Amino acid sequence: MNSSKLVTTCQICKSKNLNSILFLGYLPPVNKFIKVNTKPKQEESYPAELLFCNNCKLVQLSLVVNQKILFPIEYPYTSSTTKILRQNFHNLFLKIQENFKFKSSDLVIDIGSNDGNLLSNFKDNFKVLGVTPESIGKIAIKKGIPTILNYFNLKTANLIIKKYKRAKIITATNVFAHMDNLDEIMKGIKKCLDKNGVFITESHYLIPLLKETQYDTVYHEHLRYYSVTSLKKLFFKHGLQIFDVEKIPTHGGSIRVYCSYKNKFKVKKSVKSFLKNEKKYLNYNFFRKFENNVVLSKLQLLKILSNIKKSNLRIAGISAPSRAATLINYVGIEKKIVECIFEISGSYKIGSYLPGTLIPVVEETKKDLNKYDYLLIFSWHIYKELKHVLRKKGYRGKFIIPLPYPKIVT
Ligand SMILES: [Zn+2]
């Protein structure tokens, strides 16, 4: 198995002028789920450190962990399970219909197409093609979405242009920050993109990460933490141009960025306004404030948990998104504190331990929920929605919201 790679030059601009801005310790791969009752044995963990490039302003991890470790074939994630993501993809489809004059014979390629969640919105109006390495791509094929079950790289790009035509739309949502060999990916995208086409990326946005102490979105799958400032540099390097940016609500604050070959579309005001706003945050004063907030949020959460345990009350977790593993491991939560984590029936994660711990992920039932006085909400960015759902299910206890600043909600 190939080993992991230390980042010594910036992943976008190749500068060596990189400084550390956050270190969360050593974390396990957040999607490595070990079955309950497996005897603990030697497990790998990797440094979770953020570096800032003083040249192009990209924030990136200091280590690129081998993708085969991070994305095993049995990768336990289907995007269709998340309502907010489903809505987001439908909105993207509507927006494309509204703003661009593409024809039904035009091709839409989705990189990292997963179970076909995004393309299922497009398949009745366009020709579609998914590219995804996981066996989960077979679900998309069953839904009638042609899918290449492989990683997107130059080889795949060559295969696509041989077999299909160039795409009017290429999308890469929640994968564009994950893929190693960024330059090769960009070359592949350019190869597959029609001269009048649009490349659309969606990524978790660095600014809310910094402003709202969302350190829990730092894990090894996320190699890069984009701002419009750094993406502009990346696209420029590859002869492309950003012409529109918008905020979208996924993952607690993401950006959707539209780019094309130069001078194909009018550059909207949004681009300038994002770039201007980002200047306030992409500096060391703000990074130090962020780092401080991360530590304080950890201490405050421990204080809340400690007070509850002193009163002999019981705590469980709600849902086990990837970010839960970062939070739990960084804060140092173990099963004496949070006894189990509930996931909704059907989740791949049920019956396994949360990575790095012996906290079991169990199926959520009303009866079991009410055994706990407190529920710690890991998808805290949608806690209002979750609280509503859990109350409807009959949960009577209190909620712990771990971020941006830990608090109890009744
Ligand atoms: Zn750079």
PDB file of C-alpha atoms and ligand atoms in Angstrom, residues 10-15 18 53-58 60, ligand 1:
ATOM      1  CA  CYS A  10       1.301  24.316  -1.757  1.00  0.00           C
ATOM      2  CA  GLN A  11      -1.195  22.097  -3.566  1.00  0.00           C
ATOM      3  CA  ILE A  12      -2.262  24.986  -5.818  1.00  0.00           C
ATOM      4  CA  CYS A  13       0.724  27.275  -6.415  1.00  0.00           C
ATOM      5  CA  LYS A  14       3.666  25.041  -5.355  1.00  0.00           C
ATOM      6  CA  SER A  15       5.030  27.708  -2.980  1.00  0.00           C
ATOM      7  CA  LEU A  18       3.497  27.527   4.245  1.00  0.00           C
ATOM      8  CA  CYS A  53      -0.045  29.284   1.931  1.00  0.00           C
ATOM      9  CA  ASN A  54       1.237  32.826   2.140  1.00  0.00           C
ATOM     10  CA  ASN A  55       1.274  33.084  -1.635  1.00  0.00           C
ATOM     11  CA  CYS A  56      -2.131  31.863  -2.930  1.00  0.00           C
ATOM     12  CA  LYS A  57      -3.900  31.861   0.497  1.00  0.00           C
ATOM     13  CA  LEU A  58      -4.953  28.231   0.282  1.00  0.00           C
ATOM     14  CA  GLN A  60      -4.631  22.816   3.346  1.00  0.00           C
TER      15      GLN A  60
HETATM   16 ZN    ZN B   1      -0.277  28.390  -2.600  1.00  0.00          ZN
END
